[in-house]
Short mmCIF file of C-alpha atoms in Angstrom, two decimals:
data_model
loop_
_atom_site.label_atom_id
_atom_site.label_comp_id
_atom_site.label_asym_id
_atom_site.label_seq_id
_atom_site.Cartn_x
_atom_site.Cartn_y
_atom_site.Cartn_z
CA MET A 27 -1.46 -66.47 44.19
CA ASN A 28 -1.83 -68.84 47.04
CA ASP A 29 1.08 -67.13 48.65
CA VAL A 30 -0.92 -63.94 49.02
CA GLN A 31 -2.47 -63.77 52.46
CA THR A 32 -5.91 -62.35 52.82
CA PRO A 33 -6.67 -60.07 55.82
CA ASN A 34 -8.89 -61.39 58.54
CA ALA A 35 -12.35 -59.97 58.55
CA LYS A 36 -13.39 -57.73 61.40
CA ILE A 37 -16.67 -58.75 62.84
CA LYS A 38 -18.84 -55.95 64.32
CA PRO A 39 -22.28 -56.27 65.79
CA VAL A 40 -25.07 -54.80 63.68
CA LYS A 41 -26.97 -51.79 65.27
CA THR A 42 -30.59 -52.72 65.88
CA VAL A 43 -31.86 -49.13 66.69
CA SER A 44 -31.12 -46.06 64.61
CA THR A 45 -30.15 -42.73 66.22
CA ILE A 46 -33.00 -41.10 64.38
CA TRP A 47 -35.36 -42.55 66.92
CA PHE A 48 -33.90 -40.31 69.65
CA VAL A 49 -35.74 -37.30 68.15
CA PRO A 50 -39.27 -38.52 68.87
CA LEU A 51 -38.14 -39.80 72.25
CA ILE A 52 -36.90 -36.33 73.17
CA ALA A 53 -40.14 -34.80 71.87
CA VAL A 54 -42.16 -37.22 73.97
CA PHE A 55 -40.08 -36.35 77.01
CA ILE A 56 -40.54 -32.63 76.42
CA GLY A 57 -44.28 -33.11 75.95
CA CYS A 58 -44.53 -35.04 79.18
CA TRP A 59 -42.55 -32.42 81.00
CA MET A 60 -44.84 -29.67 79.62
CA LEU A 61 -47.92 -31.61 80.65
CA TYR A 62 -46.48 -32.09 84.10
CA TYR A 63 -45.54 -28.38 84.34
CA GLN A 64 -48.98 -27.33 83.15
CA TRP A 65 -50.71 -29.71 85.56
CA SER A 66 -48.49 -28.71 88.48
CA ASN A 67 -48.99 -24.97 87.87
CA GLU A 68 -52.57 -24.96 86.65
CA GLY A 69 -54.13 -24.54 90.10
CA ALA A 70 -57.64 -25.45 91.17
CA GLU A 71 -60.88 -25.30 89.30
CA ILE A 72 -63.77 -23.72 91.22
CA THR A 73 -67.46 -23.00 90.66
CA ILE A 74 -69.15 -19.77 91.67
CA ASN A 75 -72.91 -19.28 91.83
CA PHE A 76 -74.19 -15.95 90.49
CA SER A 77 -77.70 -14.60 90.10
CA THR A 78 -76.85 -13.41 86.57
CA ALA A 79 -73.95 -13.60 84.14
CA GLU A 80 -74.39 -10.06 82.85
CA GLY A 81 -71.13 -8.76 81.37
CA MET A 82 -69.21 -12.04 81.84
CA GLU A 83 -67.79 -14.11 78.97
CA ALA A 84 -65.99 -17.47 79.06
CA GLY A 85 -62.32 -17.23 78.20
CA LYS A 86 -62.22 -13.44 78.66
CA THR A 87 -63.55 -12.50 82.06
CA LYS A 88 -60.71 -12.39 84.59
CA ILE A 89 -60.66 -13.13 88.30
CA LYS A 90 -58.61 -10.56 90.20
CA SER A 91 -57.40 -9.76 93.65
CA ARG A 92 -56.22 -6.18 94.25
CA ASN A 93 -56.22 -5.70 90.45
CA VAL A 94 -53.86 -8.70 89.87
CA ASP A 95 -55.04 -11.56 87.59
CA ILE A 96 -55.24 -14.83 89.51
CA GLY A 97 -57.64 -16.77 87.27
CA GLU A 98 -60.06 -16.79 84.37
CA VAL A 99 -63.62 -17.84 83.70
CA SER A 100 -63.68 -21.01 81.61
CA GLN A 101 -67.37 -21.88 81.43
CA ILE A 102 -70.76 -20.31 82.12
CA GLU A 103 -74.00 -22.28 82.34
CA LEU A 104 -77.43 -22.12 84.00
CA ASN A 105 -78.04 -24.00 87.22
CA ASP A 106 -80.57 -26.80 87.49
CA SER A 107 -83.40 -24.61 88.77
CA GLY A 108 -82.81 -21.89 86.17
CA ASP A 109 -82.80 -19.06 88.71
CA GLY A 110 -79.05 -18.44 88.49
CA VAL A 111 -75.83 -19.28 86.70
CA ILE A 112 -72.81 -21.41 87.54
CA VAL A 113 -69.47 -19.95 86.57
CA THR A 114 -66.53 -22.33 86.31
CA ALA A 115 -63.13 -20.70 86.69
CA LYS A 116 -59.53 -21.81 86.84
CA ILE A 117 -57.35 -20.28 89.52
CA LYS A 118 -53.59 -20.07 89.40
CA LYS A 119 -51.74 -22.34 91.77
CA THR A 120 -50.08 -19.38 93.44
CA ALA A 121 -53.57 -18.15 94.45
CA SER A 122 -54.98 -21.52 95.53
CA LYS A 123 -54.37 -20.59 99.17
CA PHE A 124 -57.13 -17.97 98.86
CA LEU A 125 -59.78 -20.60 98.12
CA VAL A 126 -61.15 -21.02 101.65
CA SER A 127 -64.74 -21.27 102.81
CA ASP A 128 -65.18 -17.62 103.86
CA SER A 129 -63.66 -16.08 100.73
CA LEU A 130 -66.01 -13.69 98.91
CA PHE A 131 -66.58 -13.22 95.17
CA TRP A 132 -68.47 -10.45 93.40
CA VAL A 133 -68.67 -8.81 89.97
CA VAL A 134 -66.95 -5.43 89.60
CA SER A 135 -68.88 -3.04 87.33
CA PRO A 136 -69.38 0.75 87.18
CA GLN A 137 -71.37 1.96 90.21
CA ILE A 138 -72.42 5.38 91.42
CA SER A 139 -73.77 5.76 94.95
CA HIS A 140 -73.74 8.24 97.87
CA THR A 141 -70.43 6.69 99.01
CA GLY A 142 -68.68 7.49 95.71
CA VAL A 143 -67.99 6.25 92.18
CA SER A 144 -66.26 2.88 91.55
CA GLY A 145 -65.48 0.47 88.74
CA LEU A 146 -64.94 3.07 86.01
CA SER A 147 -62.03 1.08 84.56
CA THR A 148 -64.47 -1.68 83.52
CA LEU A 149 -66.03 0.68 80.96
CA ILE A 150 -63.03 -0.13 78.72
CA SER A 151 -61.76 -3.53 79.92
CA GLY A 152 -65.11 -5.09 80.74
CA VAL A 153 -66.37 -6.50 84.02
CA TYR A 154 -64.26 -8.85 86.12
CA ILE A 155 -64.69 -10.96 89.26
CA GLU A 156 -63.03 -9.76 92.43
CA ILE A 157 -62.06 -12.08 95.31
CA SER A 158 -61.71 -11.07 98.94
CA PRO A 159 -59.64 -13.81 100.62
CA GLY A 160 -61.00 -15.19 103.83
CA LYS A 161 -59.25 -16.26 107.02
CA SER A 162 -60.70 -19.75 107.39
CA ASN A 163 -58.48 -22.85 107.35
CA LYS A 164 -61.10 -24.92 105.49
CA GLU A 165 -60.54 -25.18 101.73
CA SER A 166 -63.46 -24.99 99.32
CA GLU A 167 -64.14 -25.22 95.61
CA GLN A 168 -67.73 -23.99 95.57
CA PHE A 169 -68.74 -20.44 96.41
CA ASP A 170 -71.83 -18.22 96.39
CA ALA A 171 -71.15 -14.75 95.01
CA ILE A 172 -72.38 -11.61 96.79
CA ASP A 173 -74.36 -8.92 95.01
CA SER A 174 -72.13 -5.98 96.00
CA PRO A 175 -68.60 -5.65 97.30
CA PRO A 176 -68.03 -5.69 101.07
CA LEU A 177 -67.64 -2.21 102.47
CA THR A 178 -64.77 -3.24 104.71
CA PRO A 179 -62.06 -5.43 103.15
CA ALA A 180 -61.14 -8.53 105.14
CA GLY A 181 -58.27 -7.98 107.48
CA THR A 182 -58.95 -4.24 107.99
CA PRO A 183 -57.95 -3.33 111.54
CA GLY A 184 -60.85 -2.19 113.67
CA LEU A 185 -63.90 -3.48 115.53
CA HIS A 186 -67.18 -5.07 114.40
CA ILE A 187 -70.24 -4.21 116.51
CA THR A 188 -73.99 -4.81 116.22
CA LEU A 189 -76.41 -1.89 116.55
CA ASN A 190 -80.14 -2.28 116.96
CA SER A 191 -83.04 0.10 116.63
CA ASN A 192 -86.75 -0.21 117.24
CA ASP A 193 -87.51 3.40 116.36
CA GLN A 194 -88.77 4.88 113.08
CA PHE A 195 -85.37 5.86 111.67
CA ALA A 196 -83.49 3.35 109.46
CA TYR A 197 -80.07 3.11 107.83
CA LYS A 198 -78.60 1.44 104.77
CA LYS A 199 -75.25 0.00 103.79
CA GLY A 200 -72.53 2.61 103.70
CA ASP A 201 -74.19 5.13 106.05
CA PRO A 202 -71.52 6.77 108.20
CA ILE A 203 -70.75 6.49 111.88
CA ILE A 204 -69.56 9.87 113.16
CA TYR A 205 -67.42 10.85 116.11
CA LYS A 206 -67.09 14.62 116.71
CA GLY A 207 -67.51 15.35 113.01
CA LEU A 208 -65.15 12.63 111.76
CA THR A 209 -66.33 9.57 109.85
CA VAL A 210 -64.82 6.67 111.79
CA GLY A 211 -66.98 3.77 110.58
CA GLN A 212 -69.96 2.68 108.53
CA PHE A 213 -72.90 0.32 108.40
CA GLU A 214 -72.07 -2.95 106.63
CA ASP A 215 -75.11 -5.18 106.78
CA ILE A 216 -78.78 -5.08 107.75
CA TYR A 217 -80.90 -7.82 109.33
CA PHE A 218 -84.53 -7.60 110.40
CA ASN A 219 -85.63 -9.95 113.17
CA PHE A 220 -89.30 -10.68 112.52
CA GLU A 221 -89.88 -12.29 115.90
CA GLU A 222 -88.49 -9.36 117.86
CA ARG A 223 -89.49 -6.83 115.19
CA VAL A 224 -86.17 -5.14 115.62
CA VAL A 225 -83.66 -4.10 112.96
CA TYR A 226 -80.07 -5.14 113.59
CA TYR A 227 -77.13 -3.50 111.87
CA ASN A 228 -73.64 -4.89 111.53
CA ALA A 229 -71.24 -1.97 111.71
CA PHE A 230 -67.49 -1.54 111.61
CA ILE A 231 -65.36 1.05 113.48
CA LYS A 232 -61.94 1.67 111.94
CA ALA A 233 -58.74 1.58 113.95
CA PRO A 234 -57.65 3.43 116.04
CA TYR A 235 -61.12 4.87 116.71
CA HIS A 236 -62.39 1.45 117.81
CA GLN A 237 -60.59 2.09 121.12
CA LEU A 238 -63.26 4.71 121.88
CA ILE A 239 -65.97 2.05 122.09
CA THR A 240 -66.45 0.91 125.71
CA SER A 241 -69.17 -0.67 127.80
CA ASN A 242 -70.62 2.79 128.65
CA THR A 243 -70.63 4.08 125.06
CA LYS A 244 -74.00 5.28 123.76
CA PHE A 245 -75.09 5.63 120.12
CA TRP A 246 -77.68 8.14 118.89
CA ASP A 247 -79.08 9.34 115.59
CA VAL A 248 -77.70 12.42 113.76
CA SER A 249 -79.48 12.06 110.43
CA GLY A 250 -80.02 15.26 108.42
CA LEU A 251 -80.96 18.44 110.27
CA GLN A 252 -82.75 17.89 113.59
CA PHE A 253 -85.03 20.63 114.87
CA ASP A 254 -86.18 20.24 118.44
CA LEU A 255 -88.93 22.39 119.91
CA ASN A 256 -89.37 21.72 123.62
CA ALA A 257 -89.58 23.42 126.98
CA ASP A 258 -85.91 24.41 126.75
CA GLY A 259 -86.36 26.26 123.45
CA ILE A 260 -85.41 25.61 119.84
CA SER A 261 -82.28 23.60 119.00
CA VAL A 262 -80.78 22.60 115.63
CA LYS A 263 -78.38 19.67 115.47
CA THR A 264 -76.49 17.80 112.75
CA GLY A 265 -73.49 15.47 112.46
CA ASN A 266 -71.49 16.69 109.46
CA PHE A 267 -72.13 17.53 105.80
CA GLU A 268 -72.36 13.86 104.90
CA THR A 269 -75.13 13.14 107.40
CA MET A 270 -77.09 16.12 106.02
CA LEU A 271 -77.46 14.14 102.80
CA THR A 272 -77.78 10.66 104.27
CA ASN A 273 -78.55 8.99 107.62
CA GLY A 274 -75.90 8.44 110.26
CA VAL A 275 -75.19 7.89 113.94
CA THR A 276 -72.68 9.20 116.40
CA PHE A 277 -71.49 7.92 119.75
CA GLY A 278 -69.86 8.95 122.96
CA VAL A 279 -69.89 8.55 126.74
CA PRO A 280 -72.49 10.87 128.37
CA ASP A 281 -71.18 13.53 130.70
CA GLY A 282 -70.75 12.34 134.26
CA MET A 283 -70.35 8.66 133.37
CA ASP A 284 -67.18 6.57 133.66
CA ILE A 285 -65.35 5.68 130.47
CA GLY A 286 -66.24 2.03 130.99
CA ASP A 287 -64.46 -1.22 130.13
CA LYS A 288 -63.14 -2.47 126.82
CA ILE A 289 -65.41 -4.70 124.78
CA GLY A 290 -65.01 -7.58 122.32
CA GLU A 291 -66.23 -8.28 118.80
CA ARG A 292 -69.97 -8.09 117.97
CA SER A 293 -71.06 -6.28 121.12
CA TYR A 294 -74.65 -5.00 121.09
CA TYR A 295 -75.71 -1.37 121.41
CA ASP A 296 -79.02 0.47 121.10
CA ILE A 297 -79.44 3.51 118.82
CA TYR A 298 -81.27 6.36 120.59
CA GLU A 299 -83.13 9.16 118.87
CA SER A 300 -81.03 11.91 120.45
CA TYR A 301 -78.22 12.60 122.86
CA ASP A 302 -80.72 13.49 125.59
CA ALA A 303 -82.42 10.13 125.19
CA ALA A 304 -79.04 8.36 125.33
CA ASN A 305 -78.07 10.40 128.37
CA ASP A 306 -81.33 9.64 130.17
CA GLU A 307 -80.92 5.90 129.61
CA ARG A 308 -78.27 5.66 132.30
CA TYR A 309 -80.80 6.68 134.97
CA ARG A 310 -82.45 3.29 135.38
CA ARG A 311 -83.98 3.70 138.85
CA SER A 312 -86.80 6.13 139.66
CA ILE A 313 -89.68 6.83 142.03
CA GLU A 314 -93.11 7.84 140.72
CA PHE A 315 -95.70 10.36 141.85
CA VAL A 316 -98.98 11.61 140.42
CA VAL A 317 -99.89 15.27 139.88
CA LEU A 318 -103.64 15.95 139.45
CA VAL A 319 -104.15 18.84 137.06
CA SER A 320 -107.47 20.69 137.03
CA ASP A 321 -106.56 22.88 134.05
CA SER A 322 -105.49 22.18 130.48
CA ILE A 323 -102.34 20.10 129.97
CA ARG A 324 -101.95 21.13 126.32
CA GLY A 325 -98.19 21.63 125.78
CA LEU A 326 -97.18 19.08 128.42
CA SER A 327 -95.69 16.12 126.60
CA VAL A 328 -94.20 12.82 127.67
CA GLY A 329 -90.52 13.37 128.47
CA ALA A 330 -91.00 16.96 129.61
CA PRO A 331 -88.61 17.83 132.43
CA VAL A 332 -89.51 17.88 136.08
CA GLU A 333 -87.40 20.50 137.82
CA TYR A 334 -86.62 21.50 141.37
CA ARG A 335 -85.29 25.06 141.65
CA GLY A 336 -84.07 24.96 138.06
CA VAL A 337 -82.39 21.52 138.29
CA GLN A 338 -83.93 18.65 136.38
CA ILE A 339 -84.63 15.77 138.75
CA GLY A 340 -87.01 13.72 136.59
CA LYS A 341 -89.37 13.75 133.67
CA VAL A 342 -93.02 13.32 132.78
CA LYS A 343 -93.74 9.64 132.24
CA SER A 344 -97.42 9.82 131.22
CA THR A 345 -99.88 12.65 130.72
CA ASN A 346 -103.11 10.75 131.27
CA ILE A 347 -102.88 7.51 133.18
CA ALA A 348 -106.13 5.57 133.38
CA LEU A 349 -107.18 3.78 136.57
CA THR A 350 -110.51 2.14 137.53
CA ARG A 351 -112.70 4.84 139.01
CA ASN A 352 -116.27 5.01 140.30
CA GLU A 353 -118.39 6.35 137.41
CA ASN A 354 -120.73 8.22 139.81
CA LYS A 355 -117.82 10.21 141.09
CA LEU A 356 -116.86 11.11 137.52
CA THR A 357 -120.31 12.58 136.88
CA LYS A 358 -120.66 14.43 140.20
CA ALA A 359 -117.17 15.73 140.76
CA ASP A 360 -114.74 17.71 138.68
CA PHE A 361 -112.39 15.20 137.07
CA LYS A 362 -108.71 16.13 137.22
CA ILE A 363 -106.14 14.95 134.68
CA PRO A 364 -103.60 12.63 136.33
CA VAL A 365 -100.02 13.22 135.23
CA LEU A 366 -97.46 10.61 136.16
CA ILE A 367 -93.95 11.91 136.88
CA SER A 368 -90.80 9.93 137.67
CA LEU A 369 -88.03 11.34 139.89
CA GLN A 370 -84.60 9.81 139.31
CA PRO A 371 -82.14 9.72 142.21
CA GLY A 372 -79.15 9.50 139.88
CA ARG A 373 -79.83 13.04 138.63
CA ILE A 374 -79.18 14.57 142.06
CA GLY A 375 -76.08 12.54 142.90
CA LEU A 376 -77.76 9.74 144.83
CA PRO A 377 -76.86 6.12 144.07
CA ASP A 378 -78.74 4.72 141.09
CA ASN A 379 -80.00 1.73 143.06
CA GLN A 380 -82.59 0.75 145.65
CA GLU A 381 -80.81 2.72 148.36
CA GLY A 382 -80.99 5.88 146.27
CA GLU A 383 -84.72 5.31 145.65
CA ASN A 384 -85.39 4.93 149.37
CA LEU A 385 -83.51 8.11 150.22
CA MET A 386 -85.29 10.14 147.56
CA LEU A 387 -88.71 8.79 148.49
CA GLU A 388 -88.22 9.60 152.17
CA GLN A 389 -87.06 13.14 151.35
CA ASN A 390 -90.00 13.85 149.02
CA VAL A 391 -92.58 12.50 151.44
CA TYR A 392 -91.20 14.87 154.08
CA TRP A 393 -91.32 17.81 151.65
CA ILE A 394 -94.89 17.01 150.52
CA LYS A 395 -96.11 17.06 154.12
CA HIS A 396 -94.38 20.42 154.64
CA GLY A 397 -95.86 22.15 151.59
CA LEU A 398 -94.16 20.85 148.45
CA LYS A 399 -96.33 21.81 145.42
CA ALA A 400 -96.23 20.98 141.73
CA VAL A 401 -96.68 23.85 139.30
CA LEU A 402 -97.00 23.78 135.54
CA ARG A 403 -94.85 26.45 133.96
CA THR A 404 -94.27 27.57 130.40
CA GLY A 405 -90.80 26.64 129.25
CA ASN A 406 -91.08 28.13 125.77
CA ILE A 407 -93.54 30.89 124.86
CA LEU A 408 -93.03 30.26 121.16
CA THR A 409 -93.99 26.56 121.27
CA GLY A 410 -96.17 26.64 124.37
CA SER A 411 -94.24 23.72 125.89
CA LEU A 412 -94.82 23.13 129.59
CA TYR A 413 -92.77 21.51 132.34
CA VAL A 414 -93.40 20.56 135.96
CA ASP A 415 -91.78 22.70 138.61
CA LEU A 416 -91.62 21.62 142.24
CA GLN A 417 -91.61 24.43 144.79
CA HIS A 418 -92.07 24.87 148.51
CA ASN A 419 -95.07 26.56 150.08
CA LYS A 420 -94.22 26.31 153.75
CA ASP A 421 -97.47 28.01 154.77
CA GLN A 422 -99.53 25.15 153.21
CA PRO A 423 -98.50 21.96 155.04
CA ILE A 424 -100.65 18.82 154.88
CA SER A 425 -101.14 16.10 157.45
CA LYS A 426 -101.83 13.20 155.10
CA ILE A 427 -100.60 12.31 151.61
CA GLU A 428 -103.38 11.20 149.30
CA GLN A 429 -103.04 8.27 146.94
CA TYR A 430 -104.06 7.84 143.31
CA GLY A 431 -104.04 4.11 142.92
CA GLU A 432 -100.61 2.96 143.97
CA PHE A 433 -99.00 6.39 143.48
CA ALA A 434 -98.66 9.17 146.03
CA ILE A 435 -100.12 12.55 144.98
CA ILE A 436 -98.09 15.76 144.97
CA PRO A 437 -100.49 18.69 145.58
CA THR A 438 -100.70 21.41 142.94
CA SER A 439 -100.94 25.17 143.01
CA SER A 440 -104.06 25.79 140.96
CA ASP A 441 -103.52 29.56 140.75
CA ASP A 442 -100.20 29.09 138.97
CA PHE A 443 -101.23 26.30 136.66
CA ALA A 444 -103.46 28.40 134.42
CA GLN A 445 -102.00 31.87 134.90
CA ILE A 446 -101.04 32.34 131.28
CA THR A 447 -104.16 30.67 129.96
CA THR A 448 -106.38 32.72 132.27
CA LYS A 449 -104.77 35.98 131.19
CA ALA A 450 -105.16 35.00 127.57
CA GLU A 451 -108.82 34.08 128.12
CA GLN A 452 -109.43 37.36 129.95
CA PHE A 453 -107.89 39.25 127.10
CA MET A 454 -110.03 37.39 124.57
CA ASP A 455 -113.14 37.97 126.71
CA ASN A 456 -112.41 41.69 126.94
CA LEU A 457 -111.78 41.75 123.22
CA ASN A 458 -115.05 39.94 122.55
CA SER A 459 -116.96 42.29 124.86
CA ILE A 460 -116.02 45.31 122.78
CA PRO A 461 -119.08 46.34 120.62
CA LEU A 462 -117.22 46.16 117.38
CA ASN A 463 -120.40 46.41 115.29
CA ASP A 464 -121.51 49.60 117.03
CA LEU A 465 -118.02 51.02 116.76
CA SER A 466 -118.00 50.13 113.07
CA ASN A 467 -121.40 51.81 112.53
CA ASN A 468 -120.35 54.89 114.49
CA ALA A 469 -117.12 55.06 112.54
CA ASN A 470 -119.01 54.85 109.26
CA GLN A 471 -121.41 57.61 110.36
CA LEU A 472 -118.46 59.70 111.52
CA MET A 473 -116.80 59.30 108.15
CA LEU A 474 -120.03 60.39 106.43
CA ASP A 475 -120.26 63.45 108.69
CA VAL A 476 -116.67 64.28 108.01
CA ALA A 477 -117.27 63.97 104.26
CA GLN A 478 -120.33 66.27 104.50
CA THR A 479 -118.40 68.76 106.60
CA ALA A 480 -115.60 68.71 104.04
CA LYS A 481 -118.08 69.49 101.28
CA GLU A 482 -119.55 72.37 103.28
CA LEU A 483 -116.07 73.71 104.04
CA GLN A 484 -115.24 73.52 100.33
CA SER A 485 -118.41 75.46 99.50
CA ALA A 486 -117.69 78.09 102.18
CA SER A 487 -114.14 78.39 100.87
CA GLN A 488 -115.39 79.07 97.36
CA SER A 489 -117.84 81.75 98.68
CA LEU A 490 -115.08 83.36 100.69
CA ASN A 491 -112.80 83.45 97.67
CA LYS A 492 -115.53 85.05 95.63
CA LEU A 493 -116.18 87.66 98.33
CA LEU A 494 -112.53 88.51 98.68
CA SER A 495 -112.27 88.87 94.94
CA GLN A 496 -115.14 91.34 94.91
CA VAL A 497 -113.68 93.35 97.80
CA GLU A 498 -110.31 93.47 96.10
CA GLN A 499 -111.84 94.66 92.85
CA GLN A 500 -113.76 97.45 94.67
CA LYS A 501 -110.63 98.62 96.47
CA ILE A 502 -108.62 98.76 93.25
CA SER A 503 -111.40 100.72 91.53
CA SER A 504 -111.46 103.30 94.36
CA GLU A 505 -107.69 103.78 94.25
CA LEU A 506 -107.75 104.09 90.49
CA ASN A 507 -110.47 106.80 90.71
CA LYS A 508 -108.38 108.75 93.20
CA THR A 509 -105.35 108.54 90.98
CA LEU A 510 -107.27 109.73 87.91
CA GLN A 511 -108.77 112.58 89.96
CA GLY A 512 -105.26 113.69 90.99
CA ILE A 513 -104.06 113.57 87.40
CA ASN A 514 -107.08 115.60 86.35
CA ASN A 515 -106.41 118.26 89.03
CA LEU A 516 -102.77 118.46 88.02
CA THR A 517 -103.76 118.90 84.38
CA LYS A 518 -106.09 121.74 85.34
CA ASP A 519 -103.34 123.49 87.36
CA LEU A 520 -100.92 123.38 84.42
CA SER A 521 -103.37 124.49 81.79
CA SER A 522 -102.84 127.92 79.95
CA GLY A 523 -104.10 130.93 81.87
CA SER A 524 -104.07 129.19 85.22
CA ARG A 525 -102.11 130.41 88.20
CA GLY A 526 -99.91 127.39 88.22
CA TYR A 527 -99.11 127.87 84.61
CA GLU A 528 -98.01 131.54 85.22
CA ASP A 529 -95.87 130.56 88.22
CA LEU A 530 -94.17 127.83 86.19
CA ARG A 531 -93.52 130.27 83.34
CA THR A 532 -92.02 132.91 85.67
CA THR A 533 -89.76 130.25 87.24
CA LEU A 534 -88.53 129.13 83.84
CA ASN A 535 -87.77 132.76 82.77
CA THR A 536 -85.82 133.42 85.95
CA LEU A 537 -83.87 130.19 85.45
CA THR A 538 -83.06 131.19 81.86
CA ALA A 539 -81.72 134.65 82.94
CA THR A 540 -79.60 133.09 85.64
CA MET A 541 -78.07 130.63 83.18
CA ASN A 542 -77.25 133.47 80.79
CA GLU A 543 -75.38 135.31 83.55
CA LEU A 544 -73.42 132.21 84.49
CA LYS A 545 -72.51 131.39 80.89
CA PRO A 546 -69.28 133.62 80.79
CA LEU A 547 -68.09 132.19 84.08
CA LEU A 548 -68.68 128.69 82.83
CA ASN A 549 -66.77 129.36 79.63
CA GLN A 550 -63.83 130.79 81.61
CA LEU A 551 -63.81 127.73 83.91
CA LYS A 552 -63.93 125.53 80.87
CA HIS A 553 -60.89 127.12 79.21
CA LYS A 554 -58.97 128.41 82.26
CA PRO A 555 -59.91 126.40 85.31
CA ASN A 556 -57.28 128.18 87.54
CA SER A 557 -58.48 131.67 86.80
CA LEU A 558 -60.55 131.77 90.00
CA ILE A 559 -57.36 131.32 92.09
CA PHE A 560 -54.55 132.84 90.09
CA ASN A 561 -55.79 136.27 89.04
CA ASN A 562 -58.12 135.31 86.46
CA GLY A 563 -55.48 133.01 85.12
CA GLU A 564 -53.07 135.80 83.83
CA VAL A 565 -49.50 136.26 85.28
CA SER A 566 -47.49 139.53 84.75
CA GLU A 567 -43.70 139.60 84.84
CA PRO A 568 -42.17 141.96 87.49
CA MET A 569 -40.48 145.00 86.05
CA PRO A 570 -37.24 146.40 87.63
CA ILE A 571 -37.43 149.98 89.02
CA LYS A 572 -34.79 152.36 90.05
CA ARG A 573 -34.50 153.26 93.72
CA ASN A 574 -31.87 155.60 95.13
CA GLY A 575 -29.71 155.31 92.09
CA ALA A 576 -29.51 151.52 92.24
CA THR A 577 -30.86 149.08 89.84
CA GLN A 578 -32.71 146.25 91.21
#
């Protein structure tokens, strides 16, 4: 047994760690990788301040951009003051680049306005938060939401301008900006400056129409239907169908002006009440005169045209300027109404500067000394609007031009100022001088006389009818008596034993004898009508006779 060799033992190291432990290690690795992936792709967490959380719900309300989900609301809570809510939301990492300081957030919900209907899809899916990415390079995690969506999305090509108005008309967000009937822009925002007491509007003009805006562009109101009654007549103006329902403005370069230079962002423009007001704005220089009117100026309004031979060269600036006067003169003399007119050199082709003013002033002073007169004329009979017409009366020159304060006076033609009014007053005076009461009394008496005469005529007519009836009855009675007398005489002549009766009897006897004699002839004609022509109607055959021994 000792000879049997035993094999040498193989010594192997004992394993201290079992392979089963690799399973949890792999699970831990996967979990760490998932945490890293979730952290690296989770994006940023932001807070948005809203005035109310109506319709929003944590874990359900989405944040979208162009209808693509880029985040979700995770928490909603009140702010510290309790006048709003703070919405916490998580944004995907791919959309983190949109979180800049000028990005805008608002709640999308169903809305109906004059600009259209929007947000109808939220009736089924619920409200969501829309983001309009900004262009700033400064990142931000806190935002203040806006109450309504911006009318012009960020990045839209076009031009932003600022319009201002100190008139009575006003506009709201979404009101259109019209150019020759086309909607080319809209009002975006409204700001009222309390110090200046002027309303400013931020407006946007879409490309390529923004190229129409230049330094000489003018804006004017075209809201609804505009009826204008002035010395030129009646005019009706409107922009398009949209401005008939809402307010709106239009723009353009007035006739006769240069196109102007290009402008930059946020240029300022005034909104005028009409095209005429916008057109007149370019005439900045003017010279002023006073016209003293001794008649009524009713119908002459501020802005009424001043014309020279049918061409407008200015306008009425004031219809009753007040200067310091001696009260004694006011009580002793006839006070005339001073009307201030301004003549604009730019309207007649002169330079719109000091040189043009000097040339126009020199020309008008010369004309006034040689008989230039101001006449009020009626521009529109329907409205009674007046305008000032300058005309020459060469036979009425003056040596010195009078002054009214600091203004030179243009003489007037008093005969022409009140020609229509005078005629109207004369007509009314003549109408009032007619004795209408006497005429009315005479007319009433005349009607009574006519009625009485008609009654008398009716009575006379009845009497005449009665008389004619009696005459007619008498005539018929006479004729009837004559007829009866004739019948009576005829009856007496035909009575037995009278001569007429014997003559009639003899005539009847003679007629009877004659008929008896004609009776055979009539019977023959009845049976043999040809007997009167052909031998009483009988024909005998010829008999042969013997002559000289011959038979014939």
